[in-house]
Short mmCIF file of the N, C-alpha and C atoms (twelve columns), coordinates in Angstrom:
data_MODEL
# 
_entry.id   MODEL 
# 
loop_
_atom_site.group_PDB 
_atom_site.id 
_atom_site.type_symbol 
_atom_site.label_atom_id 
_atom_site.label_alt_id 
_atom_site.label_comp_id 
_atom_site.label_asym_id 
_atom_site.label_seq_id 
_atom_site.Cartn_x 
_atom_site.Cartn_y 
_atom_site.Cartn_z 
_atom_site.pdbx_PDB_model_num 
ATOM 1   N N  . UNK A 1  60.861 -149.171 -189.451 1 
ATOM 2   C CA . UNK A 1  62.246 -149.044 -189.817 1 
ATOM 3   C C  . UNK A 1  62.821 -147.836 -189.088 1 
ATOM 4   N N  . UNK A 2  63.975 -148.003 -188.485 1 
ATOM 5   C CA . UNK A 2  64.684 -146.898 -187.844 1 
ATOM 6   C C  . UNK A 2  65.848 -146.520 -188.743 1 
ATOM 7   N N  . UNK A 3  66.005 -145.215 -188.981 1 
ATOM 8   C CA . UNK A 3  67.069 -144.750 -189.863 1 
ATOM 9   C C  . UNK A 3  67.773 -143.537 -189.269 1 
ATOM 10  N N  . UNK A 4  68.984 -143.327 -189.743 1 
ATOM 11  C CA . UNK A 4  69.765 -142.137 -189.392 1 
ATOM 12  C C  . UNK A 4  70.130 -141.466 -190.703 1 
ATOM 13  N N  . UNK A 5  69.846 -140.170 -190.809 1 
ATOM 14  C CA . UNK A 5  70.165 -139.378 -191.990 1 
ATOM 15  C C  . UNK A 5  71.364 -138.490 -191.682 1 
ATOM 16  N N  . UNK A 6  72.342 -138.470 -192.562 1 
ATOM 17  C CA . UNK A 6  73.494 -137.579 -192.432 1 
ATOM 18  C C  . UNK A 6  73.806 -137.000 -193.807 1 
ATOM 19  N N  . UNK A 7  74.530 -135.898 -193.816 1 
ATOM 20  C CA . UNK A 7  74.970 -135.330 -195.081 1 
ATOM 21  C C  . UNK A 7  74.566 -133.882 -195.229 1 
ATOM 22  N N  . UNK A 8  74.953 -133.284 -196.362 1 
ATOM 23  C CA . UNK A 8  74.614 -131.888 -196.612 1 
ATOM 24  C C  . UNK A 8  73.103 -131.700 -196.626 1 
ATOM 25  N N  . UNK A 9  72.640 -130.655 -195.996 1 
ATOM 26  C CA . UNK A 9  71.224 -130.345 -196.000 1 
ATOM 27  C C  . UNK A 9  70.419 -131.026 -194.910 1 
ATOM 28  N N  . UNK A 10 71.068 -131.855 -194.108 1 
ATOM 29  C CA . UNK A 10 70.352 -132.523 -193.006 1 
ATOM 30  C C  . UNK A 10 70.359 -131.578 -191.814 1 
ATOM 31  N N  . UNK A 11 69.174 -131.072 -191.478 1 
ATOM 32  C CA . UNK A 11 69.042 -130.101 -190.394 1 
ATOM 33  C C  . UNK A 11 67.581 -130.064 -189.959 1 
ATOM 34  N N  . UNK A 12 67.209 -129.042 -189.240 1 
ATOM 35  C CA . UNK A 12 65.838 -128.923 -188.774 1 
ATOM 36  C C  . UNK A 12 64.833 -128.764 -189.896 1 
ATOM 37  N N  . UNK A 13 65.213 -128.051 -190.953 1 
ATOM 38  C CA . UNK A 13 64.316 -127.876 -192.108 1 
ATOM 39  C C  . UNK A 13 64.101 -129.230 -192.788 1 
ATOM 40  N N  . UNK A 14 65.167 -130.006 -192.908 1 
ATOM 41  C CA . UNK A 14 65.087 -131.353 -193.462 1 
ATOM 42  C C  . UNK A 14 64.149 -132.215 -192.622 1 
ATOM 43  N N  . UNK A 15 64.322 -132.182 -191.293 1 
ATOM 44  C CA . UNK A 15 63.474 -132.981 -190.400 1 
ATOM 45  C C  . UNK A 15 62.008 -132.597 -190.559 1 
ATOM 46  N N  . UNK A 16 61.725 -131.315 -190.681 1 
ATOM 47  C CA . UNK A 16 60.342 -130.863 -190.870 1 
ATOM 48  C C  . UNK A 16 59.790 -131.372 -192.193 1 
ATOM 49  N N  . UNK A 17 60.597 -131.338 -193.256 1 
ATOM 50  C CA . UNK A 17 60.145 -131.831 -194.557 1 
ATOM 51  C C  . UNK A 17 59.837 -133.328 -194.493 1 
ATOM 52  N N  . UNK A 18 60.672 -134.087 -193.791 1 
ATOM 53  C CA . UNK A 18 60.433 -135.521 -193.632 1 
ATOM 54  C C  . UNK A 18 59.141 -135.749 -192.845 1 
ATOM 55  N N  . UNK A 19 58.951 -135.004 -191.759 1 
ATOM 56  C CA . UNK A 19 57.734 -135.137 -190.952 1 
ATOM 57  C C  . UNK A 19 56.494 -134.801 -191.782 1 
ATOM 58  N N  . UNK A 20 56.559 -133.729 -192.557 1 
ATOM 59  C CA . UNK A 20 55.416 -133.336 -193.387 1 
ATOM 60  C C  . UNK A 20 55.062 -134.429 -194.389 1 
ATOM 61  N N  . UNK A 21 56.082 -134.998 -195.050 1 
ATOM 62  C CA . UNK A 21 55.819 -136.044 -196.047 1 
ATOM 63  C C  . UNK A 21 55.295 -137.314 -195.380 1 
ATOM 64  N N  . UNK A 22 55.872 -137.680 -194.239 1 
ATOM 65  C CA . UNK A 22 55.405 -138.881 -193.531 1 
ATOM 66  C C  . UNK A 22 53.951 -138.720 -193.093 1 
ATOM 67  N N  . UNK A 23 53.593 -137.521 -192.639 1 
ATOM 68  C CA . UNK A 23 52.201 -137.266 -192.261 1 
ATOM 69  C C  . UNK A 23 51.294 -137.365 -193.477 1 
ATOM 70  N N  . UNK A 24 51.728 -136.818 -194.598 1 
ATOM 71  C CA . UNK A 24 50.962 -136.884 -195.841 1 
ATOM 72  C C  . UNK A 24 50.743 -138.335 -196.273 1 
ATOM 73  N N  . UNK A 25 51.727 -139.184 -196.038 1 
ATOM 74  C CA . UNK A 25 51.634 -140.595 -196.398 1 
ATOM 75  C C  . UNK A 25 50.870 -141.413 -195.363 1 
ATOM 76  N N  . UNK A 26 50.473 -140.781 -194.256 1 
ATOM 77  C CA . UNK A 26 49.717 -141.483 -193.221 1 
ATOM 78  C C  . UNK A 26 50.542 -142.440 -192.386 1 
ATOM 79  N N  . UNK A 27 51.837 -142.148 -192.256 1 
ATOM 80  C CA . UNK A 27 52.724 -143.030 -191.506 1 
ATOM 81  C C  . UNK A 27 52.644 -142.741 -190.011 1 
ATOM 82  N N  . UNK A 28 53.093 -143.685 -189.229 1 
ATOM 83  C CA . UNK A 28 53.280 -143.520 -187.793 1 
ATOM 84  C C  . UNK A 28 54.777 -143.426 -187.535 1 
ATOM 85  N N  . UNK A 29 55.156 -142.767 -186.421 1 
ATOM 86  C CA . UNK A 29 56.564 -142.706 -186.046 1 
ATOM 87  C C  . UNK A 29 56.993 -141.315 -185.636 1 
ATOM 88  N N  . UNK A 30 58.291 -141.035 -185.806 1 
ATOM 89  C CA . UNK A 30 58.847 -139.752 -185.375 1 
ATOM 90  C C  . UNK A 30 60.129 -139.449 -186.129 1 
ATOM 91  N N  . UNK A 31 60.529 -138.175 -186.063 1 
ATOM 92  C CA . UNK A 31 61.804 -137.712 -186.604 1 
ATOM 93  C C  . UNK A 31 62.335 -136.647 -185.654 1 
ATOM 94  N N  . UNK A 32 63.663 -136.575 -185.503 1 
ATOM 95  C CA . UNK A 32 64.268 -135.544 -184.642 1 
ATOM 96  C C  . UNK A 32 65.712 -135.299 -185.046 1 
ATOM 97  N N  . UNK A 33 66.159 -134.071 -184.782 1 
ATOM 98  C CA . UNK A 33 67.547 -133.677 -185.019 1 
ATOM 99  C C  . UNK A 33 68.371 -134.084 -183.806 1 
ATOM 100 N N  . UNK A 34 69.519 -134.663 -184.065 1 
ATOM 101 C CA . UNK A 34 70.449 -135.021 -182.994 1 
ATOM 102 C C  . UNK A 34 71.389 -133.832 -182.785 1 
ATOM 103 N N  . UNK A 35 71.324 -133.219 -181.612 1 
ATOM 104 C CA . UNK A 35 72.097 -132.014 -181.349 1 
ATOM 105 C C  . UNK A 35 73.597 -132.208 -181.362 1 
ATOM 106 N N  . UNK A 36 74.063 -133.380 -180.954 1 
ATOM 107 C CA . UNK A 36 75.507 -133.560 -180.819 1 
ATOM 108 C C  . UNK A 36 76.240 -133.665 -182.152 1 
ATOM 109 N N  . UNK A 37 75.591 -134.143 -183.203 1 
ATOM 110 C CA . UNK A 37 76.291 -134.259 -184.479 1 
ATOM 111 C C  . UNK A 37 75.498 -133.712 -185.670 1 
ATOM 112 N N  . UNK A 38 74.303 -133.197 -185.426 1 
ATOM 113 C CA . UNK A 38 73.504 -132.608 -186.491 1 
ATOM 114 C C  . UNK A 38 72.802 -133.609 -187.387 1 
ATOM 115 N N  . UNK A 39 72.937 -134.903 -187.113 1 
ATOM 116 C CA . UNK A 39 72.227 -135.893 -187.911 1 
ATOM 117 C C  . UNK A 39 70.746 -135.874 -187.542 1 
ATOM 118 N N  . UNK A 40 69.960 -136.597 -188.299 1 
ATOM 119 C CA . UNK A 40 68.529 -136.704 -188.045 1 
ATOM 120 C C  . UNK A 40 68.178 -138.183 -187.922 1 
ATOM 121 N N  . UNK A 41 67.533 -138.551 -186.818 1 
ATOM 122 C CA . UNK A 41 67.058 -139.915 -186.601 1 
ATOM 123 C C  . UNK A 41 65.569 -139.964 -186.856 1 
ATOM 124 N N  . UNK A 42 65.096 -141.115 -187.318 1 
ATOM 125 C CA . UNK A 42 63.665 -141.287 -187.548 1 
ATOM 126 C C  . UNK A 42 63.272 -142.735 -187.331 1 
ATOM 127 N N  . UNK A 43 62.031 -142.916 -186.952 1 
ATOM 128 C CA . UNK A 43 61.437 -144.238 -186.870 1 
ATOM 129 C C  . UNK A 43 60.153 -144.173 -187.685 1 
ATOM 130 N N  . UNK A 44 60.097 -145.000 -188.737 1 
ATOM 131 C CA . UNK A 44 58.947 -145.034 -189.626 1 
ATOM 132 C C  . UNK A 44 58.189 -146.328 -189.415 1 
ATOM 133 N N  . UNK A 45 56.883 -146.224 -189.234 1 
ATOM 134 C CA . UNK A 45 56.028 -147.397 -189.138 1 
ATOM 135 C C  . UNK A 45 54.923 -147.252 -190.170 1 
ATOM 136 N N  . UNK A 46 54.691 -148.302 -190.883 1 
ATOM 137 C CA . UNK A 46 53.666 -148.290 -191.917 1 
ATOM 138 C C  . UNK A 46 53.934 -149.424 -192.877 1 
ATOM 139 N N  . UNK A 47 53.183 -149.443 -193.956 1 
ATOM 140 C CA . UNK A 47 53.405 -150.521 -194.920 1 
ATOM 141 C C  . UNK A 47 54.711 -150.284 -195.667 1 
ATOM 142 N N  . UNK A 48 55.207 -151.343 -196.298 1 
ATOM 143 C CA . UNK A 48 56.494 -151.259 -197.004 1 
ATOM 144 C C  . UNK A 48 56.468 -150.210 -198.106 1 
ATOM 145 N N  . UNK A 49 55.315 -150.037 -198.759 1 
ATOM 146 C CA . UNK A 49 55.212 -149.034 -199.812 1 
ATOM 147 C C  . UNK A 49 55.385 -147.629 -199.280 1 
ATOM 148 N N  . UNK A 50 54.809 -147.339 -198.110 1 
ATOM 149 C CA . UNK A 50 54.959 -146.022 -197.501 1 
ATOM 150 C C  . UNK A 50 56.385 -145.744 -197.104 1 
ATOM 151 N N  . UNK A 51 57.034 -146.737 -196.528 1 
ATOM 152 C CA . UNK A 51 58.436 -146.573 -196.132 1 
ATOM 153 C C  . UNK A 51 59.303 -146.356 -197.366 1 
ATOM 154 N N  . UNK A 52 59.051 -147.111 -198.428 1 
ATOM 155 C CA . UNK A 52 59.803 -146.937 -199.662 1 
ATOM 156 C C  . UNK A 52 59.595 -145.531 -200.218 1 
ATOM 157 N N  . UNK A 53 58.357 -145.034 -200.181 1 
ATOM 158 C CA . UNK A 53 58.073 -143.684 -200.712 1 
ATOM 159 C C  . UNK A 53 58.771 -142.597 -199.899 1 
ATOM 160 N N  . UNK A 54 58.817 -142.733 -198.573 1 
ATOM 161 C CA . UNK A 54 59.484 -141.698 -197.773 1 
ATOM 162 C C  . UNK A 54 60.995 -141.710 -198.038 1 
ATOM 163 N N  . UNK A 55 61.580 -142.893 -198.214 1 
ATOM 164 C CA . UNK A 55 63.016 -142.969 -198.508 1 
ATOM 165 C C  . UNK A 55 63.312 -142.433 -199.901 1 
ATOM 166 N N  . UNK A 56 62.446 -142.694 -200.865 1 
ATOM 167 C CA . UNK A 56 62.619 -142.128 -202.207 1 
ATOM 168 C C  . UNK A 56 62.519 -140.608 -202.162 1 
ATOM 169 N N  . UNK A 57 61.588 -140.093 -201.370 1 
ATOM 170 C CA . UNK A 57 61.451 -138.645 -201.202 1 
ATOM 171 C C  . UNK A 57 62.746 -138.042 -200.687 1 
ATOM 172 N N  . UNK A 58 63.321 -138.659 -199.669 1 
ATOM 173 C CA . UNK A 58 64.558 -138.136 -199.093 1 
ATOM 174 C C  . UNK A 58 65.706 -138.208 -200.089 1 
ATOM 175 N N  . UNK A 59 65.757 -139.272 -200.855 1 
ATOM 176 C CA . UNK A 59 66.855 -139.439 -201.822 1 
ATOM 177 C C  . UNK A 59 66.752 -138.481 -203.000 1 
ATOM 178 N N  . UNK A 60 65.620 -137.789 -203.127 1 
ATOM 179 C CA . UNK A 60 65.515 -136.807 -204.192 1 
ATOM 180 C C  . UNK A 60 64.397 -137.047 -205.168 1 
ATOM 181 N N  . UNK A 61 63.751 -138.205 -205.116 1 
ATOM 182 C CA . UNK A 61 62.578 -138.398 -205.959 1 
ATOM 183 C C  . UNK A 61 61.532 -137.388 -205.492 1 
ATOM 184 N N  . UNK A 62 60.665 -136.987 -206.364 1 
ATOM 185 C CA . UNK A 62 59.647 -135.982 -206.034 1 
ATOM 186 C C  . UNK A 62 60.274 -134.691 -205.520 1 
ATOM 187 N N  . UNK A 63 61.458 -134.347 -206.019 1 
ATOM 188 C CA . UNK A 63 62.148 -133.135 -205.573 1 
ATOM 189 C C  . UNK A 63 62.328 -133.118 -204.068 1 
ATOM 190 N N  . UNK A 64 62.850 -134.220 -203.542 1 
ATOM 191 C CA . UNK A 64 63.078 -134.367 -202.100 1 
ATOM 192 C C  . UNK A 64 64.032 -133.340 -201.554 1 
ATOM 193 N N  . UNK A 65 64.142 -133.263 -200.233 1 
ATOM 194 C CA . UNK A 65 64.901 -132.205 -199.598 1 
ATOM 195 C C  . UNK A 65 66.411 -132.312 -199.708 1 
ATOM 196 N N  . UNK A 66 66.950 -133.495 -199.919 1 
ATOM 197 C CA . UNK A 66 68.410 -133.620 -199.903 1 
ATOM 198 C C  . UNK A 66 68.838 -134.870 -200.653 1 
ATOM 199 N N  . UNK A 67 69.183 -134.724 -201.914 1 
ATOM 200 C CA . UNK A 67 69.520 -135.887 -202.722 1 
ATOM 201 C C  . UNK A 67 70.858 -136.512 -202.340 1 
ATOM 202 N N  . UNK A 68 71.703 -135.820 -201.577 1 
ATOM 203 C CA . UNK A 68 73.008 -136.358 -201.187 1 
ATOM 204 C C  . UNK A 68 73.010 -136.917 -199.760 1 
ATOM 205 N N  . UNK A 69 71.850 -137.180 -199.221 1 
ATOM 206 C CA . UNK A 69 71.740 -137.665 -197.851 1 
ATOM 207 C C  . UNK A 69 72.155 -139.125 -197.777 1 
ATOM 208 N N  . UNK A 70 72.902 -139.450 -196.737 1 
ATOM 209 C CA . UNK A 70 73.234 -140.851 -196.467 1 
ATOM 210 C C  . UNK A 70 72.160 -141.401 -195.537 1 
ATOM 211 N N  . UNK A 71 71.661 -142.584 -195.854 1 
ATOM 212 C CA . UNK A 71 70.615 -143.228 -195.062 1 
ATOM 213 C C  . UNK A 71 71.171 -144.518 -194.498 1 
ATOM 214 N N  . UNK A 72 71.260 -144.595 -193.183 1 
ATOM 215 C CA . UNK A 72 71.707 -145.806 -192.506 1 
ATOM 216 C C  . UNK A 72 70.520 -146.433 -191.797 1 
ATOM 217 N N  . UNK A 73 70.153 -147.626 -192.243 1 
ATOM 218 C CA . UNK A 73 69.064 -148.342 -191.589 1 
ATOM 219 C C  . UNK A 73 69.607 -149.003 -190.324 1 
ATOM 220 N N  . UNK A 74 68.815 -148.949 -189.272 1 
ATOM 221 C CA . UNK A 74 69.209 -149.535 -187.996 1 
ATOM 222 C C  . UNK A 74 68.184 -150.594 -187.606 1 
ATOM 223 N N  . UNK A 75 68.648 -151.716 -187.083 1 
ATOM 224 C CA . UNK A 75 67.674 -152.708 -186.621 1 
ATOM 225 C C  . UNK A 75 66.926 -152.188 -185.396 1 
ATOM 226 N N  . UNK A 76 65.643 -152.525 -185.325 1 
ATOM 227 C CA . UNK A 76 64.861 -152.154 -184.155 1 
ATOM 228 C C  . UNK A 76 65.235 -153.065 -182.995 1 
ATOM 229 N N  . UNK A 77 65.244 -152.500 -181.797 1 
ATOM 230 C CA . UNK A 77 65.562 -153.281 -180.598 1 
ATOM 231 C C  . UNK A 77 64.362 -154.084 -180.129 1 
ATOM 232 N N  . UNK A 78 63.185 -153.624 -180.492 1 
ATOM 233 C CA . UNK A 78 61.968 -154.302 -180.076 1 
ATOM 234 C C  . UNK A 78 61.307 -153.656 -178.874 1 
ATOM 235 N N  . UNK A 79 61.976 -152.684 -178.245 1 
ATOM 236 C CA . UNK A 79 61.383 -152.022 -177.081 1 
ATOM 237 C C  . UNK A 79 61.012 -150.571 -177.371 1 
ATOM 238 N N  . UNK A 80 61.009 -150.189 -178.662 1 
ATOM 239 C CA . UNK A 80 60.623 -148.828 -179.026 1 
ATOM 240 C C  . UNK A 80 59.137 -148.619 -178.717 1 
ATOM 241 N N  . UNK A 81 58.785 -147.435 -178.255 1 
ATOM 242 C CA . UNK A 81 57.365 -147.192 -177.958 1 
ATOM 243 C C  . UNK A 81 56.523 -147.195 -179.233 1 
ATOM 244 N N  . UNK A 82 55.279 -147.540 -179.086 1 
ATOM 245 C CA . UNK A 82 54.342 -147.510 -180.209 1 
ATOM 246 C C  . UNK A 82 53.929 -146.054 -180.430 1 
ATOM 247 N N  . UNK A 83 54.016 -145.594 -181.653 1 
ATOM 248 C CA . UNK A 83 53.633 -144.222 -181.996 1 
ATOM 249 C C  . UNK A 83 52.442 -144.277 -182.921 1 
ATOM 250 N N  . UNK A 84 51.486 -143.428 -182.682 1 
ATOM 251 C CA . UNK A 84 50.393 -143.265 -183.626 1 
ATOM 252 C C  . UNK A 84 50.523 -141.864 -184.220 1 
ATOM 253 N N  . UNK A 85 50.306 -141.786 -185.496 1 
ATOM 254 C CA . UNK A 85 50.544 -140.579 -186.284 1 
ATOM 255 C C  . UNK A 85 52.048 -140.324 -186.351 1 
ATOM 256 N N  . UNK A 86 52.448 -139.256 -186.995 1 
ATOM 257 C CA . UNK A 86 53.881 -138.962 -187.161 1 
ATOM 258 C C  . UNK A 86 54.209 -137.670 -186.432 1 
ATOM 259 N N  . UNK A 87 55.338 -137.667 -185.738 1 
ATOM 260 C CA . UNK A 87 55.696 -136.545 -184.862 1 
ATOM 261 C C  . UNK A 87 57.089 -136.022 -185.168 1 
ATOM 262 N N  . UNK A 88 57.239 -134.712 -185.097 1 
ATOM 263 C CA . UNK A 88 58.542 -134.062 -185.122 1 
ATOM 264 C C  . UNK A 88 58.904 -133.821 -183.657 1 
ATOM 265 N N  . UNK A 89 59.900 -134.551 -183.161 1 
ATOM 266 C CA . UNK A 89 60.294 -134.439 -181.762 1 
ATOM 267 C C  . UNK A 89 61.300 -133.319 -181.589 1 
ATOM 268 N N  . UNK A 90 61.411 -132.779 -180.362 1 
ATOM 269 C CA . UNK A 90 62.416 -131.750 -180.096 1 
ATOM 270 C C  . UNK A 90 63.832 -132.320 -180.261 1 
ATOM 271 N N  . UNK A 91 64.791 -131.497 -180.631 1 
ATOM 272 C CA . UNK A 91 66.176 -131.971 -180.758 1 
ATOM 273 C C  . UNK A 91 66.688 -132.555 -179.447 1 
ATOM 274 N N  . UNK A 92 67.616 -133.499 -179.576 1 
ATOM 275 C CA . UNK A 92 68.233 -134.076 -178.379 1 
ATOM 276 C C  . UNK A 92 69.578 -133.443 -178.115 1 
# 
């Protein structure tokens, strides 16, 4: 699942918290801050339960980093690279 996070509290600290939780959940993919608008993009790969848990974390379950975050799911194009493990990428 590819998502874009926007809203109060979405920044580099938020991206690191998402990366840490995704790694803890054993997910594959990446997260990065978008320099032009401050949003955070992510690509999560894993079972549906893991993806649901990371989204619940962001929404504030388990004392997530930003309960007012807007989450926009984006369809995958099908040409995204395969990622193993979870990575915090440099800002774009």
